[in-house]
PDB file of C-alpha atoms in Angstrom:
ATOM      1  CA  MET A   1     -80.717  20.501   3.466  1.00 88.00           C
ATOM      2  CA  SER A   2     -82.857  17.459   3.155  1.00 91.00           C
ATOM      3  CA  LYS A   3     -82.316  14.178   4.814  1.00 95.00           C
ATOM      4  CA  ILE A   4     -82.957  11.493   2.259  1.00 95.00           C
ATOM      5  CA  THR A   5     -82.449   7.637   2.141  1.00 96.00           C
ATOM      6  CA  CYS A   6     -78.940   6.751   1.089  1.00 96.00           C
ATOM      7  CA  SER A   7     -79.164   5.556  -2.535  1.00 95.00           C
ATOM      8  CA  PHE A   8     -75.890   3.580  -2.364  1.00 95.00           C
ATOM      9  CA  CYS A   9     -76.942   1.241   0.443  1.00 95.00           C
ATOM     10  CA  ARG A  10     -80.748   1.854   0.022  1.00 95.00           C
ATOM     11  CA  GLY A  11     -80.990   2.871   3.648  1.00 95.00           C
ATOM     12  CA  THR A  12     -79.488  -0.314   5.148  1.00 95.00           C
ATOM     13  CA  GLY A  13     -76.289   1.404   6.316  1.00 95.00           C
ATOM     14  CA  LYS A  14     -74.270  -1.673   5.152  1.00 94.00           C
ATOM     15  CA  ASP A  15     -71.860  -1.968   2.230  1.00 91.00           C
ATOM     16  CA  PRO A  16     -74.154  -3.081  -0.634  1.00 89.00           C
ATOM     17  CA  PHE A  17     -71.470  -5.053  -2.388  1.00 87.00           C
ATOM     18  CA  GLY A  18     -69.768  -6.543   0.662  1.00 83.00           C
ATOM     19  CA  ILE A  19     -66.347  -5.807  -0.782  1.00 80.00           C
ATOM     20  CA  MET A  20     -64.551  -5.961   2.644  1.00 79.00           C
ATOM     21  CA  SER A  21     -67.214  -7.831   4.536  1.00 82.00           C
ATOM     22  CA  TRP A  22     -71.047  -8.054   4.584  1.00 78.00           C
ATOM     23  CA  GLN A  23     -70.734  -6.424   7.995  1.00 85.00           C
ATOM     24  CA  SER A  24     -68.940  -3.314   6.580  1.00 91.00           C
ATOM     25  CA  VAL A  25     -70.799   0.008   6.861  1.00 94.00           C
ATOM     26  CA  CYS A  26     -71.788   2.030   3.890  1.00 94.00           C
ATOM     27  CA  SER A  27     -68.976   4.354   2.747  1.00 93.00           C
ATOM     28  CA  VAL A  28     -71.475   7.041   1.692  1.00 95.00           C
ATOM     29  CA  CYS A  29     -73.692   7.473   4.749  1.00 96.00           C
ATOM     30  CA  GLY A  30     -71.308   5.990   7.308  1.00 95.00           C
ATOM     31  CA  GLY A  31     -73.923   3.427   8.402  1.00 95.00           C
ATOM     32  CA  LYS A  32     -76.674   5.941   9.132  1.00 96.00           C
ATOM     33  CA  GLY A  33     -78.849   5.049   6.072  1.00 96.00           C
ATOM     34  CA  VAL A  34     -79.586   8.678   5.366  1.00 97.00           C
ATOM     35  CA  VAL A  35     -77.593  11.424   3.712  1.00 97.00           C
ATOM     36  CA  ASP A  36     -77.947  15.270   3.595  1.00 96.00           C
ATOM     37  CA  VAL A  37     -78.541  16.866   0.192  1.00 95.00           C
ATOM     38  CA  PRO A  38     -78.853  20.601  -0.314  1.00 95.00           C
ATOM     39  CA  LYS A  39     -82.222  21.791  -1.669  1.00 94.00           C
ATOM     40  CA  PRO A  40     -83.205  21.977  -4.506  1.00 96.00           C
ATOM     41  CA  TYR A  41     -81.860  18.740  -5.896  1.00 96.00           C
ATOM     42  CA  ARG A  42     -82.619  16.179  -8.679  1.00 95.00           C
ATOM     43  CA  VAL A  43     -81.815  12.557  -9.431  1.00 96.00           C
ATOM     44  CA  CYS A  44     -78.214  12.088 -10.591  1.00 96.00           C
ATOM     45  CA  PRO A  45     -78.283  11.414 -14.321  1.00 96.00           C
ATOM     46  CA  HIS A  46     -74.936   9.610 -14.321  1.00 96.00           C
ATOM     47  CA  CYS A  47     -75.967   6.789 -11.963  1.00 95.00           C
ATOM     48  CA  GLY A  48     -79.696   7.096 -12.447  1.00 95.00           C
ATOM     49  CA  GLY A  49     -80.160   7.713  -8.695  1.00 95.00           C
ATOM     50  CA  THR A  50     -78.604   4.437  -7.570  1.00 95.00           C
ATOM     51  CA  GLY A  51     -75.412   6.058  -6.175  1.00 94.00           C
ATOM     52  CA  ALA A  52     -73.299   3.462  -7.910  1.00 94.00           C
ATOM     53  CA  VAL A  53     -71.689   2.947 -11.278  1.00 93.00           C
ATOM     54  CA  LYS A  54     -71.048  -0.829 -11.459  1.00 90.00           C
ATOM     55  CA  THR A  55     -69.621  -1.531  -8.047  1.00 87.00           C
ATOM     56  CA  PHE A  56     -68.082   1.916  -7.520  1.00 91.00           C
ATOM     57  CA  THR A  57     -69.441   4.942  -5.844  1.00 93.00           C
ATOM     58  CA  CYS A  58     -70.771   7.439  -8.417  1.00 95.00           C
ATOM     59  CA  THR A  59     -68.256  10.215  -8.796  1.00 94.00           C
ATOM     60  CA  SER A  60     -70.862  12.747  -9.808  1.00 95.00           C
ATOM     61  CA  CYS A  61     -73.200  12.570  -6.789  1.00 95.00           C
ATOM     62  CA  LYS A  62     -70.623  10.938  -4.372  1.00 95.00           C
ATOM     63  CA  GLY A  63     -73.043   8.013  -3.965  1.00 94.00           C
ATOM     64  CA  LYS A  64     -75.983   9.991  -2.715  1.00 95.00           C
ATOM     65  CA  GLY A  65     -78.089   9.466  -5.859  1.00 95.00           C
ATOM     66  CA  TYR A  66     -78.958  13.150  -6.061  1.00 96.00           C
ATOM     67  CA  VAL A  67     -77.211  16.252  -7.284  1.00 95.00           C
ATOM     68  CA  PRO A  68     -77.979  19.774  -5.985  1.00 95.00           C
ATOM     69  CA  LEU A  69     -79.317  22.257  -8.436  1.00 95.00           C
ATOM     70  CA  PRO A  70     -77.704  25.744  -8.557  1.00 94.00           C
ATOM     71  CA  SER A  71     -79.649  28.874  -8.079  1.00 93.00           C
ATOM     72  CA  SER A  72     -78.309  30.125 -11.442  1.00 93.00           C
ATOM     73  CA  PRO A  73     -80.081  29.392 -14.733  1.00 95.00           C
ATOM     74  CA  ILE A  74     -79.036  25.995 -16.242  1.00 95.00           C
ATOM     75  CA  VAL A  75     -79.284  24.343 -19.663  1.00 96.00           C
ATOM     76  CA  THR A  76     -78.895  20.679 -20.645  1.00 96.00           C
ATOM     77  CA  CYS A  77     -75.206  19.829 -21.165  1.00 96.00           C
ATOM     78  CA  PRO A  78     -74.510  19.942 -24.903  1.00 96.00           C
ATOM     79  CA  GLU A  79     -71.742  17.251 -24.614  1.00 95.00           C
ATOM     80  CA  CYS A  80     -73.694  14.473 -22.941  1.00 95.00           C
ATOM     81  CA  ARG A  81     -77.182  15.728 -23.800  1.00 96.00           C
ATOM     82  CA  GLY A  82     -78.194  15.408 -20.129  1.00 94.00           C
ATOM     83  CA  SER A  83     -77.094  11.772 -19.589  1.00 95.00           C
ATOM     84  CA  GLY A  84     -74.131  12.727 -17.474  1.00 94.00           C
ATOM     85  CA  ASP A  85     -72.040   9.999 -19.223  1.00 95.00           C
ATOM     86  CA  ASP A  86     -68.838  10.434 -21.128  1.00 94.00           C
ATOM     87  CA  GLN A  87     -69.582   9.669 -24.782  1.00 92.00           C
ATOM     88  CA  SER A  88     -66.458   7.412 -25.171  1.00 94.00           C
ATOM     89  CA  ASN A  89     -67.036   5.425 -21.995  1.00 92.00           C
ATOM     90  CA  PRO A  90     -70.466   5.501 -20.176  1.00 90.00           C
ATOM     91  CA  SER A  91     -68.785   4.400 -16.929  1.00 92.00           C
ATOM     92  CA  LEU A  92     -67.005   7.797 -16.702  1.00 94.00           C
ATOM     93  CA  ASP A  93     -68.827  11.068 -16.073  1.00 94.00           C
ATOM     94  CA  CYS A  94     -69.084  13.821 -18.654  1.00 95.00           C
ATOM     95  CA  LEU A  95     -66.015  16.134 -18.656  1.00 95.00           C
ATOM     96  CA  LYS A  96     -68.051  19.251 -19.391  1.00 96.00           C
ATOM     97  CA  CYS A  97     -70.762  18.971 -16.762  1.00 96.00           C
ATOM     98  CA  HIS A  98     -69.028  16.461 -14.387  1.00 95.00           C
ATOM     99  CA  GLY A  99     -71.912  13.972 -14.671  1.00 93.00           C
ATOM    100  CA  LYS A 100     -74.651  16.401 -13.542  1.00 95.00           C
ATOM    101  CA  GLY A 101     -76.328  16.670 -16.959  1.00 94.00           C
ATOM    102  CA  PHE A 102     -76.514  20.441 -16.933  1.00 95.00           C
ATOM    103  CA  VAL A 103     -74.320  23.454 -17.185  1.00 96.00           C
ATOM    104  CA  ILE A 104     -74.777  26.918 -15.793  1.00 94.00           C
ATOM    105  CA  THR A 105     -75.619  29.678 -18.271  1.00 89.00           C
ATOM    106  CA  VAL A 106     -74.083  33.080 -17.749  1.00 76.00           C
TER     107      VAL A 106
END
């Protein structure tokens, strides 16, 4: 596990969009400003590492901005070509790879 700066709140520990209040804590890190991500990991292709899609928490990385890499061999997702986005609506994550941009080969 690696402790990295929370991408959703950029380490402030506050709700970046102030939906409930500007004093609200970040829903991803719980106000700590850091999150745990299993090693190895890479930047989430669906949100581009921001942890947010518009004003919503990224469903692919759960707002952390990084996705863990499996120990199994992987290839670029043929559906989204690694973008992690659904081709009909970029706000949604790819149904084949769930927004991770890769699929596990067998």
